[in-house]
Short mmCIF file of C-alpha atoms (C1' of nucleotides) in Angstrom, two decimals:
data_model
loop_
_atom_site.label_atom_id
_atom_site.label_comp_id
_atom_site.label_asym_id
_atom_site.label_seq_id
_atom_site.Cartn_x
_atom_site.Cartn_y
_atom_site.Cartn_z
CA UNK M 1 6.17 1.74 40.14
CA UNK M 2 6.36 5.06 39.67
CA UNK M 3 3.61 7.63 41.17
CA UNK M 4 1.70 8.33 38.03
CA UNK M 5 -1.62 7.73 37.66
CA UNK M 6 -3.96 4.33 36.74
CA UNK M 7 -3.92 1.25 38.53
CA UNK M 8 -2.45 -0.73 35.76
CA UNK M 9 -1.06 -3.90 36.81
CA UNK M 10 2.20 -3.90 37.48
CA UNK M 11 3.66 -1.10 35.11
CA UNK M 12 2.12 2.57 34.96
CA UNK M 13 4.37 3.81 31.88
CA UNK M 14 3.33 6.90 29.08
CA UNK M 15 2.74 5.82 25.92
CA UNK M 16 6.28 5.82 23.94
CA UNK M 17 4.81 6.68 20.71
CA UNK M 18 1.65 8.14 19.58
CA UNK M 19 0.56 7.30 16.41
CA UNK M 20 -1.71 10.37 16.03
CA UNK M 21 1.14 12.25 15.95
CA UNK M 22 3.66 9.74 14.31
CA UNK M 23 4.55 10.83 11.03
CA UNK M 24 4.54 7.98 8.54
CA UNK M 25 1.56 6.97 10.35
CA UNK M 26 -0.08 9.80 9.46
CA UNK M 27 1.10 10.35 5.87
CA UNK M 28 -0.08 6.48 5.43
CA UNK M 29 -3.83 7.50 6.07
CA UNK M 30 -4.00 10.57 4.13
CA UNK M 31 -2.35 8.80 1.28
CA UNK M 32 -4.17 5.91 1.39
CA UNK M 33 -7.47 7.60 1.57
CA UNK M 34 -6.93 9.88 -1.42
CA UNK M 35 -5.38 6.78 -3.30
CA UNK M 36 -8.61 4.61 -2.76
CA UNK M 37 -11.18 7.43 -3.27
CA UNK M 38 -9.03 7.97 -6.35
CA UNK M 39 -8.78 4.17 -7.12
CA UNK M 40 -12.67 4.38 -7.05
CA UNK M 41 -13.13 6.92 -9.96
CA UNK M 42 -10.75 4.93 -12.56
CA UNK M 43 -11.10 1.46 -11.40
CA UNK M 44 -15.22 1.37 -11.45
CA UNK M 45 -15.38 3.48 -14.71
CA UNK M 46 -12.50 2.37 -17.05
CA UNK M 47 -11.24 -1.17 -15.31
CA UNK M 48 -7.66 0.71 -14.65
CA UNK M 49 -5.73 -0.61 -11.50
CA UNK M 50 -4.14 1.33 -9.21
CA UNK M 51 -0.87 0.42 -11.23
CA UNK M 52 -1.99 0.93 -14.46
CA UNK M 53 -3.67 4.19 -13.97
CA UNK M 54 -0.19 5.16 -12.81
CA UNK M 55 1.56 3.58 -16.55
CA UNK M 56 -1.02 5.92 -17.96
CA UNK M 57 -0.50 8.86 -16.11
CA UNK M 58 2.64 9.03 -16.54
CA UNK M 59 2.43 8.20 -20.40
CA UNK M 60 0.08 10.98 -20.28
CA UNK M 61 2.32 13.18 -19.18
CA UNK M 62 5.49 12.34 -20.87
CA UNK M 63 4.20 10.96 -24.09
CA UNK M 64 6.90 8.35 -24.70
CA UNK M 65 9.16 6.61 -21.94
CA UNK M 66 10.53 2.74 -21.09
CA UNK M 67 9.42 1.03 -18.40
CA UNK M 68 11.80 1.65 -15.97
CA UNK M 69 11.57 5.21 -16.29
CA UNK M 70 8.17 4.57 -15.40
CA UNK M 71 8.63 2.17 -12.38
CA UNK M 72 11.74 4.87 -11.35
CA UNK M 73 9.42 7.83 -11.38
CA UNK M 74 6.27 6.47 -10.01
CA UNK M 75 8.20 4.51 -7.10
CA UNK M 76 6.96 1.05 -8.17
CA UNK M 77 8.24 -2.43 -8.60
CA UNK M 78 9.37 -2.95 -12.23
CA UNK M 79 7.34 -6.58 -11.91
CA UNK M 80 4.13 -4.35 -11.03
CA UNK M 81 5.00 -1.86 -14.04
CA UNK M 82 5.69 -5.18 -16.46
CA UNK M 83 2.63 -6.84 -15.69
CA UNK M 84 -0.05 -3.18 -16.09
CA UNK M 85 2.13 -2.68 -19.26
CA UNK M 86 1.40 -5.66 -20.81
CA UNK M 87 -2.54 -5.60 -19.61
CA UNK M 88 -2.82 -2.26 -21.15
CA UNK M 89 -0.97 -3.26 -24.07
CA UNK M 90 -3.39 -6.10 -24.51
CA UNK M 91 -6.15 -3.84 -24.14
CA UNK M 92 -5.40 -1.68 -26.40
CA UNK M 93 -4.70 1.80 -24.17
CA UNK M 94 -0.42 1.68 -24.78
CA UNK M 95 1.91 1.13 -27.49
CA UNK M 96 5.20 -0.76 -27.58
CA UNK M 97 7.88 -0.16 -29.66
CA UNK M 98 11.04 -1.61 -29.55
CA UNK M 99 14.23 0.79 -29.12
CA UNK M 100 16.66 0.03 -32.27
CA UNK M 101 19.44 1.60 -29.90
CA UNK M 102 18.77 -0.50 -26.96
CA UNK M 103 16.73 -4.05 -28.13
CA UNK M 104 16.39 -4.93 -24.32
CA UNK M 105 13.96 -1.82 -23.80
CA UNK M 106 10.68 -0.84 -25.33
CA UNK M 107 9.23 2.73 -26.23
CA UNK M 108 5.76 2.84 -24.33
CA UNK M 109 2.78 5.28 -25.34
CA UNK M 110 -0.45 5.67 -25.23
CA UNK M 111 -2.23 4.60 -28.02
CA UNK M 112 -5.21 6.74 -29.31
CA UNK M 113 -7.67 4.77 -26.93
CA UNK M 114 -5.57 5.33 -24.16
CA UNK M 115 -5.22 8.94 -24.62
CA UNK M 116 -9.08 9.19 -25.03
CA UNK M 117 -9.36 7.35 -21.51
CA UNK M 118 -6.35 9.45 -19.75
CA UNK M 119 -8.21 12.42 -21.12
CA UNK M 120 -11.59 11.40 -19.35
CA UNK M 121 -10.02 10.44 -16.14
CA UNK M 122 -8.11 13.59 -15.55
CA UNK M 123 -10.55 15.99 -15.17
CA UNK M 124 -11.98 13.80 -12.33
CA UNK M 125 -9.07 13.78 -11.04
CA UNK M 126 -8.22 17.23 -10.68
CA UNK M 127 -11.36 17.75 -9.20
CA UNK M 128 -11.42 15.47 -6.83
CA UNK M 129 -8.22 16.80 -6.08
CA UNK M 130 -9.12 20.17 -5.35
CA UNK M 131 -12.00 19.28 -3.66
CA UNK M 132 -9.43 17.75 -0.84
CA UNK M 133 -7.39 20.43 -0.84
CA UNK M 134 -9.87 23.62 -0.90
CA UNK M 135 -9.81 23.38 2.94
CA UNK M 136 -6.53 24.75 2.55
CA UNK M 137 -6.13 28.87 1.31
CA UNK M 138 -4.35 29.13 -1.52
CA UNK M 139 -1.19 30.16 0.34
CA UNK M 140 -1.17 27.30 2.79
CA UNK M 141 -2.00 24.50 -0.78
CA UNK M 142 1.55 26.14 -2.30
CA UNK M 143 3.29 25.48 1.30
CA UNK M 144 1.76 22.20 1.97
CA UNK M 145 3.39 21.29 -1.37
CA UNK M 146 6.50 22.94 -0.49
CA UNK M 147 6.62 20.81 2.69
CA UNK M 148 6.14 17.42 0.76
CA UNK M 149 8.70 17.92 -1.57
CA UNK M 150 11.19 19.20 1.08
CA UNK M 151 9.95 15.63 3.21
CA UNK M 152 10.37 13.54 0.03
CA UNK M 153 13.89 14.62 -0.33
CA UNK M 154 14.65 14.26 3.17
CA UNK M 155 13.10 10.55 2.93
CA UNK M 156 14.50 9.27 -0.11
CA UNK M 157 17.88 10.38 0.92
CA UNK M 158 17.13 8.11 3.88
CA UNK M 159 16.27 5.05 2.12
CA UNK M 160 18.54 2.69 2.03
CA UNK M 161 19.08 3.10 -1.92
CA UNK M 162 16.64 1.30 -4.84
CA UNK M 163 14.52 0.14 -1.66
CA UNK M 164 11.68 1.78 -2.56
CA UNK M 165 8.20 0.25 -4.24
CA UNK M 166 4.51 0.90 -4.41
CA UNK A 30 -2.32 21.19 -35.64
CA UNK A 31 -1.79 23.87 -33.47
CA UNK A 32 1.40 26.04 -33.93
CA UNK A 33 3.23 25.08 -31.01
CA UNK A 34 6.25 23.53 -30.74
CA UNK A 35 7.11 19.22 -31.33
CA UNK A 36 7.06 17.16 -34.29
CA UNK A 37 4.87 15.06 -32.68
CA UNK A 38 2.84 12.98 -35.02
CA UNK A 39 -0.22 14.02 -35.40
CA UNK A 40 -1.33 15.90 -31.95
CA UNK A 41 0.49 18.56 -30.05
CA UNK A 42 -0.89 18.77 -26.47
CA UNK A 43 0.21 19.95 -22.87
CA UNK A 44 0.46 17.29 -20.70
CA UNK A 45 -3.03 17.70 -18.65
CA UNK A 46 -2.00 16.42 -15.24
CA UNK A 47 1.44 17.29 -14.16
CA UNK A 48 2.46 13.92 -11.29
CA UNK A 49 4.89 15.80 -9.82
CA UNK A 50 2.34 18.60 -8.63
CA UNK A 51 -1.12 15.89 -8.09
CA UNK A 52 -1.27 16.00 -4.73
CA UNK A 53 -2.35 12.26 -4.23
CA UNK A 54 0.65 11.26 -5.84
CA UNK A 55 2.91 12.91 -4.25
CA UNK A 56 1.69 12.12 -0.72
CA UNK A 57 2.13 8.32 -2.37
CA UNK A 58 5.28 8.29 -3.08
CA UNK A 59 6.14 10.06 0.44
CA UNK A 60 3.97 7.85 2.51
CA UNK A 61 5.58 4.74 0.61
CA UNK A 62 8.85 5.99 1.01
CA UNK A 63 8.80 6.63 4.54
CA UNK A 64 6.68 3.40 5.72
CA UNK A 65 9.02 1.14 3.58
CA UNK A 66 12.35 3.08 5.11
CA UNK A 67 10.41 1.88 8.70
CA UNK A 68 9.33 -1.31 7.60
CA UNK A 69 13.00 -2.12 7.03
CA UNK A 70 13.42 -1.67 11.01
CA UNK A 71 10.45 -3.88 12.38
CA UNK A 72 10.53 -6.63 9.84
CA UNK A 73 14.32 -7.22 9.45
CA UNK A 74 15.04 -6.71 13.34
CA UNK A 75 12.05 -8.27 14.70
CA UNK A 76 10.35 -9.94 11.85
CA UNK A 77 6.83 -8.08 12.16
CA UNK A 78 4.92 -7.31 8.93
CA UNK A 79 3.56 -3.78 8.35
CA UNK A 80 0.14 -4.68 10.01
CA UNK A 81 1.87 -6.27 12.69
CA UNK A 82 3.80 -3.64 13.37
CA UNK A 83 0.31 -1.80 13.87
CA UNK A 84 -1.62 -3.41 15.76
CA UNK A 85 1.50 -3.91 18.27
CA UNK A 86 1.93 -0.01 18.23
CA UNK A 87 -1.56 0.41 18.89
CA UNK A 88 -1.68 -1.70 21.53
CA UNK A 89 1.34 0.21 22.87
CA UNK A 90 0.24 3.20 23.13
CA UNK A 91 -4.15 2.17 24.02
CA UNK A 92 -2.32 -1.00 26.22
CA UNK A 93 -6.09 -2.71 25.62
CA UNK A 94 -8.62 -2.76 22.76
CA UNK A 95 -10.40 -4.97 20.78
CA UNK A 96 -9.22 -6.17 17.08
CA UNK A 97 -12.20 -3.80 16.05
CA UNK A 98 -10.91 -1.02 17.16
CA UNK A 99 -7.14 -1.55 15.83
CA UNK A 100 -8.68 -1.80 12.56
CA UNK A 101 -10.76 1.26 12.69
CA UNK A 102 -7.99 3.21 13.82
CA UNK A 103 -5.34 2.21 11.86
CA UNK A 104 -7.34 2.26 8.62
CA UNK A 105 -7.15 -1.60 7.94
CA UNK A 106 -9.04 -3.82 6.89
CA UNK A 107 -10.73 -6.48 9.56
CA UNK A 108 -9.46 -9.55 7.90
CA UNK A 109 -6.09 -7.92 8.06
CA UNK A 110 -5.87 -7.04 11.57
CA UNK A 111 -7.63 -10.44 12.21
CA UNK A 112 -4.76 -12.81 10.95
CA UNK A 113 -1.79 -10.13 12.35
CA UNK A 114 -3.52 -10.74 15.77
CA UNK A 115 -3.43 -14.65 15.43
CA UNK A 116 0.16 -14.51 14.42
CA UNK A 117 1.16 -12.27 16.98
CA UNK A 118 -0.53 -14.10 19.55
CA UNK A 119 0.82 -17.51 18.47
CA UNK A 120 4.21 -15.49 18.96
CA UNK A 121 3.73 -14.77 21.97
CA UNK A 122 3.55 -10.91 21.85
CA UNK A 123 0.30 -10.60 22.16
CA UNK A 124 -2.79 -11.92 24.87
CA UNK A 125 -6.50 -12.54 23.99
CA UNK A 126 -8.70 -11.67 27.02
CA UNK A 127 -12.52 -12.56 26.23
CA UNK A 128 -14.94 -9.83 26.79
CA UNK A 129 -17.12 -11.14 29.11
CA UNK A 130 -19.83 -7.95 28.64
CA UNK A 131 -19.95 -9.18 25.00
CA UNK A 132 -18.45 -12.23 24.03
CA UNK A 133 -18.49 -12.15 20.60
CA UNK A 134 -14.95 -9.58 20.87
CA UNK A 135 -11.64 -10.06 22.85
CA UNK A 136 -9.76 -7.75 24.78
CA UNK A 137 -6.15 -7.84 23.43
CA UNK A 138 -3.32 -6.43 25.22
CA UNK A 139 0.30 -6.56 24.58
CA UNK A 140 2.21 -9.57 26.32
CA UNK A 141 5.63 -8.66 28.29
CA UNK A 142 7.36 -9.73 25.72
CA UNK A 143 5.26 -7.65 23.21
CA UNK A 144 5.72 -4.45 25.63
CA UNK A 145 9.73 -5.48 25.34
CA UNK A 146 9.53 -5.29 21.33
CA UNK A 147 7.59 -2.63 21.06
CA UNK A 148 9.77 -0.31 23.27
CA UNK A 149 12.48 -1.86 21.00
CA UNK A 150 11.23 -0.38 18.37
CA UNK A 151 9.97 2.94 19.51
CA UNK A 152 13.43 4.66 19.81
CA UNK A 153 14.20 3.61 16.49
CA UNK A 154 10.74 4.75 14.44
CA UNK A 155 10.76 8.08 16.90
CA UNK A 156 14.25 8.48 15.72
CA UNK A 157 13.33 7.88 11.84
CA UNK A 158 10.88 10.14 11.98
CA UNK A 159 13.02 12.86 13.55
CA UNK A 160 15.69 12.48 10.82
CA UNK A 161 12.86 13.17 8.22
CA UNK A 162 11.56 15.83 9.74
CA UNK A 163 14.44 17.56 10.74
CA UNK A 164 14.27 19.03 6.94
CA UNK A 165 11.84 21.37 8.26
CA UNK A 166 11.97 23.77 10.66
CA UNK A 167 10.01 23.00 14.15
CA UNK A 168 7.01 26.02 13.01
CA UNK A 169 7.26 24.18 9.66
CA UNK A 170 6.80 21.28 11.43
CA UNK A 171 4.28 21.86 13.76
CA UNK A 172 2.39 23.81 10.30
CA UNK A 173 2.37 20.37 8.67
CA UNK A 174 0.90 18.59 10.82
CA UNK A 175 -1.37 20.73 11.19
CA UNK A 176 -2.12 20.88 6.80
CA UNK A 177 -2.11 17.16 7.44
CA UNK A 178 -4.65 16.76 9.75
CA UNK A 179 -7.17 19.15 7.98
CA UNK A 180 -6.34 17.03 4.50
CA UNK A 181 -6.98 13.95 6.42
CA UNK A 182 -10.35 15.24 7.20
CA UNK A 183 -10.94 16.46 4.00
CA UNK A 184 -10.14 13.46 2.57
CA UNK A 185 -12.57 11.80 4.91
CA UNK A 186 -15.33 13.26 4.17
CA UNK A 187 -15.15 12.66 0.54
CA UNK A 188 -14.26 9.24 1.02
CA UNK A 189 -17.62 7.21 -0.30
CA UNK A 190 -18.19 5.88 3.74
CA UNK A 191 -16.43 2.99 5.22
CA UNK A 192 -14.10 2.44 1.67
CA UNK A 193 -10.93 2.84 3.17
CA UNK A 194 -8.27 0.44 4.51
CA UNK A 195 -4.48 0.30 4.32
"C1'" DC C 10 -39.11 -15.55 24.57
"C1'" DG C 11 -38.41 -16.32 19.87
"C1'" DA C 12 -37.55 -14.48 15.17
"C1'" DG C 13 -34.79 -11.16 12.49
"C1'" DG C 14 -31.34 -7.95 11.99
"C1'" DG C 15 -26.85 -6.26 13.25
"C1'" DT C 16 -21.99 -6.76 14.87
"C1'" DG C 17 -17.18 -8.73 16.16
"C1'" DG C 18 -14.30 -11.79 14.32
"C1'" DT C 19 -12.68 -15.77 11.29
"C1'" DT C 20 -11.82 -18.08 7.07
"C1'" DG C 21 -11.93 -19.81 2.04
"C1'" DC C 22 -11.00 -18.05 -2.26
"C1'" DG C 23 -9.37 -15.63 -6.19
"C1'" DT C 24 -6.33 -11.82 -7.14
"C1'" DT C 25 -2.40 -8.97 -6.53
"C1'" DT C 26 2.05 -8.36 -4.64
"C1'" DG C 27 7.12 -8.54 -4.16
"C1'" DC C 28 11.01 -11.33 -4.49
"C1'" DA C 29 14.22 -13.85 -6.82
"C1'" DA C 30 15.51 -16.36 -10.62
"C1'" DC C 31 15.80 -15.84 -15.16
"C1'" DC C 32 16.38 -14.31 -20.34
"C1'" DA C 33 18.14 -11.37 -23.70
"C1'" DA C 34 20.90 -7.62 -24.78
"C1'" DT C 35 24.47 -4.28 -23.71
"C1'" DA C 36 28.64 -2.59 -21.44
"C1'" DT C 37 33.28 -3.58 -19.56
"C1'" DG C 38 37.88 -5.33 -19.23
"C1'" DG C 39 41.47 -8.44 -19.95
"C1'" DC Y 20 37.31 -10.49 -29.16
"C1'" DC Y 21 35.69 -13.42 -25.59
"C1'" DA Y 22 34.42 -13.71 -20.59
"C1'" DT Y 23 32.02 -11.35 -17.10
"C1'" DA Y 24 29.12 -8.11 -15.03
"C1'" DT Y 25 25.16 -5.18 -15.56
"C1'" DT Y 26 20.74 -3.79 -17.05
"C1'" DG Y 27 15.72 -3.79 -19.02
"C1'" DG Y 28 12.15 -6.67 -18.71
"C1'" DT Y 29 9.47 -11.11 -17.78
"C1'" DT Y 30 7.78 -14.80 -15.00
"C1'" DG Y 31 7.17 -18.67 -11.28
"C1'" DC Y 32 6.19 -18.84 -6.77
"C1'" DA Y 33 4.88 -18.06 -2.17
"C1'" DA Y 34 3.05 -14.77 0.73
"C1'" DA Y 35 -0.29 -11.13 1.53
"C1'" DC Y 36 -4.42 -8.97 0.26
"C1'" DG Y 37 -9.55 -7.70 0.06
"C1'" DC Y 38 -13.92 -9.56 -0.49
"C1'" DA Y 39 -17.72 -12.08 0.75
"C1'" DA Y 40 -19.63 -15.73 3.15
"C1'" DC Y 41 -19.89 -17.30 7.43
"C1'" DC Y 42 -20.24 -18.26 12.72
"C1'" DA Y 43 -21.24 -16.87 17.21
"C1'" DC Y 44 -23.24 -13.72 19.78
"C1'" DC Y 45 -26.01 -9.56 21.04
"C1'" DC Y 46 -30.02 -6.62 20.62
"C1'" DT Y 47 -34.52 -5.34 19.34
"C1'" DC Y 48 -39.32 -5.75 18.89
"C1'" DG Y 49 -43.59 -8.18 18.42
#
DNA sequence: CGAGGGTGGTTGCGTTTGCAACCAATATGG
DNA sequence: CCATATTGGTTGCAAACGCAACCACCCTCG
C-alpha cells in the first residue's frame, strides 16, 4: 500500500524485528555455542553432562554446598540438579552427607575422584575460554564482563521471580 | 599442607575456576534468563514454543525461506525446525509453497494470521529487550553489541564445524 | 542415461527436560 | 503442642530433544 519498494503481494511492510540485532537472540547463539564447544571437552572425555559438569563446578569452587544452593546459583531446575547429583554420586565424583541441623538437606562435595576430574577439566576450560575471548584487548574482556553483569541484573530483576531454569 | 588459611581436611586449595567470572557461564545464565523472561510472552499469550517462536520471527523479518535456512540461521537443529514448521502449519500460521526449481525443499512464508501474531508479539519482545538494555547507556549499548558480535565469531570459529544447535 | 554421492526434509527412537505431585522434615501460629 | 504452611529433595509422566536412519530428489560423471 504504501510506496516502498518490492512487489510483495499485497503488503510492502519493514521488517518489525531483526533478529541480528535482537538481543536475547543474540546472547542465545553466543551462549549456546560456547556451551556446546564446552559440552564437547567434558562430555567426550569424562562422560559429564552439561548439568553435571555444572554440580562439579560449582563444588569445585565452593567445596561444600546443598543442592539448592547449587540449582540457585547455577540457574537450574532443582529436578535437573537432583538427578546429576545422584549420577555423580553413583559414580563416585561427589559426596553426600546429611545435615544434622537440617535432615531434609544434604552436604554435597566432591569426592577425591571428582576433584581429580574438576582439576583436569579446568584447565581446558580456561583455555578454551581465552581462546574466545583473545579477540577482545584486555580492556574491552574487563568491559564486556562489566556489561554482562550490569545485563544480568537488569534481567533477573525482570523475571517474573523463581522463573528461571537451565 | 600449605600454611594458608581453613581447617579443611586434608587439602587447602584456591578454587581454580571462579563461575562468576567464566565467561561461558555467565553468558548462560544471561541468555537463559532473558529467553525464558520472553518465552513467558509467546508461549503463555500465544502458545508458541521457543522454536516456534523462531522460525515465525524469521519468517517475519526474511517473509520467505526454506526450513533449511531457518535452521541455519537460528542455530537449530533440522529436526527441530522440521516439527515447529508442521505444527505451525497445521495451525494455520504458517504456508508450505513447494519449490518447484528443486523439489525436494518448500518455500515457507508466514500465513495472515501468522503475520497478525507475529506483529503481536514484536512490540512486546522489542519492548523486553529495551527494558534490559536500558541498564546501559546507548554507547554502552551500541559497544556490546559490538563485543558480542566479535565473540560470536570467535566462538565460531572454534566451534568443531557444523556442532552447534540451540 | 544410469549409478553413486550429496542434500532438504521427515520420522522413529532413546534420552533428557520441566512440571507437578509427592515425601520427609522444619517452621509457624493458634 | 497440634494443625498448617513451607522448604529441600525425589520421582512419574508427558513433552521436547538430538541423533541417525531414511526418503525423495538433485547433481555429477563415466
Amino acid at each position: 500500500m504504501t510506496a516502498s519498494g518490492s512487489t510483495a503481494r499485497e503488503e510492502a511492510f519493514e521488517p518489525q524485528l531483526v533478529l541480528e540485532r535482537f538481543l536475547p537472540y543474540r546472547l542465545n547463539v553466543l551462549a549456546s555455542l560456547t556451551s556446546n564447544a564446552l559440552a564437547q571437552i567434558y562430555a567426550e572425555r569424562f562422560g559429564l553432562s552439561i548439568p553435571a559438569w555444572r554440580v562439579v563446578a560449582t563444588l569445585g569452587q565452593y567445596d561444600v554446598r546443598t543442592a539448592r544452593d547449587i540449582a540457585a546459583h547455577g540457574v537450574m531446575h532443582k529436578s535437573t540438579v537432583s538427578r546429576a547429583v545422584s549420577a555423580l554420586e553413583q559414580r563416585g565424583l561427589i559426596q553426600r552427607r546429611p545435615n544434622d541441623e537440617d535432615r531434609r538437606e544434604a552436604w554435597l562435595a566432591l569426592t577425591e575422584e571428582g576433584r581429580r576430574i574438576y582439576e583436569s577439566i579446568v584447565p581446558e576450560a580456561l583455555g578454551f575460554e581465552s581462546r574466545v575471548i583473545s579477540v577482545l584487548t584486555p580492556q574491552e574482556q574487563i568491559l564486556f564482563g562489566n556489561l554482562v553483569d550490569r545485563l544480568t541484573a537488569s534481567a533477573r530483576s525482570l523475571a517474573p521471580e523463581g522463573e528461571v531454569e537451565a
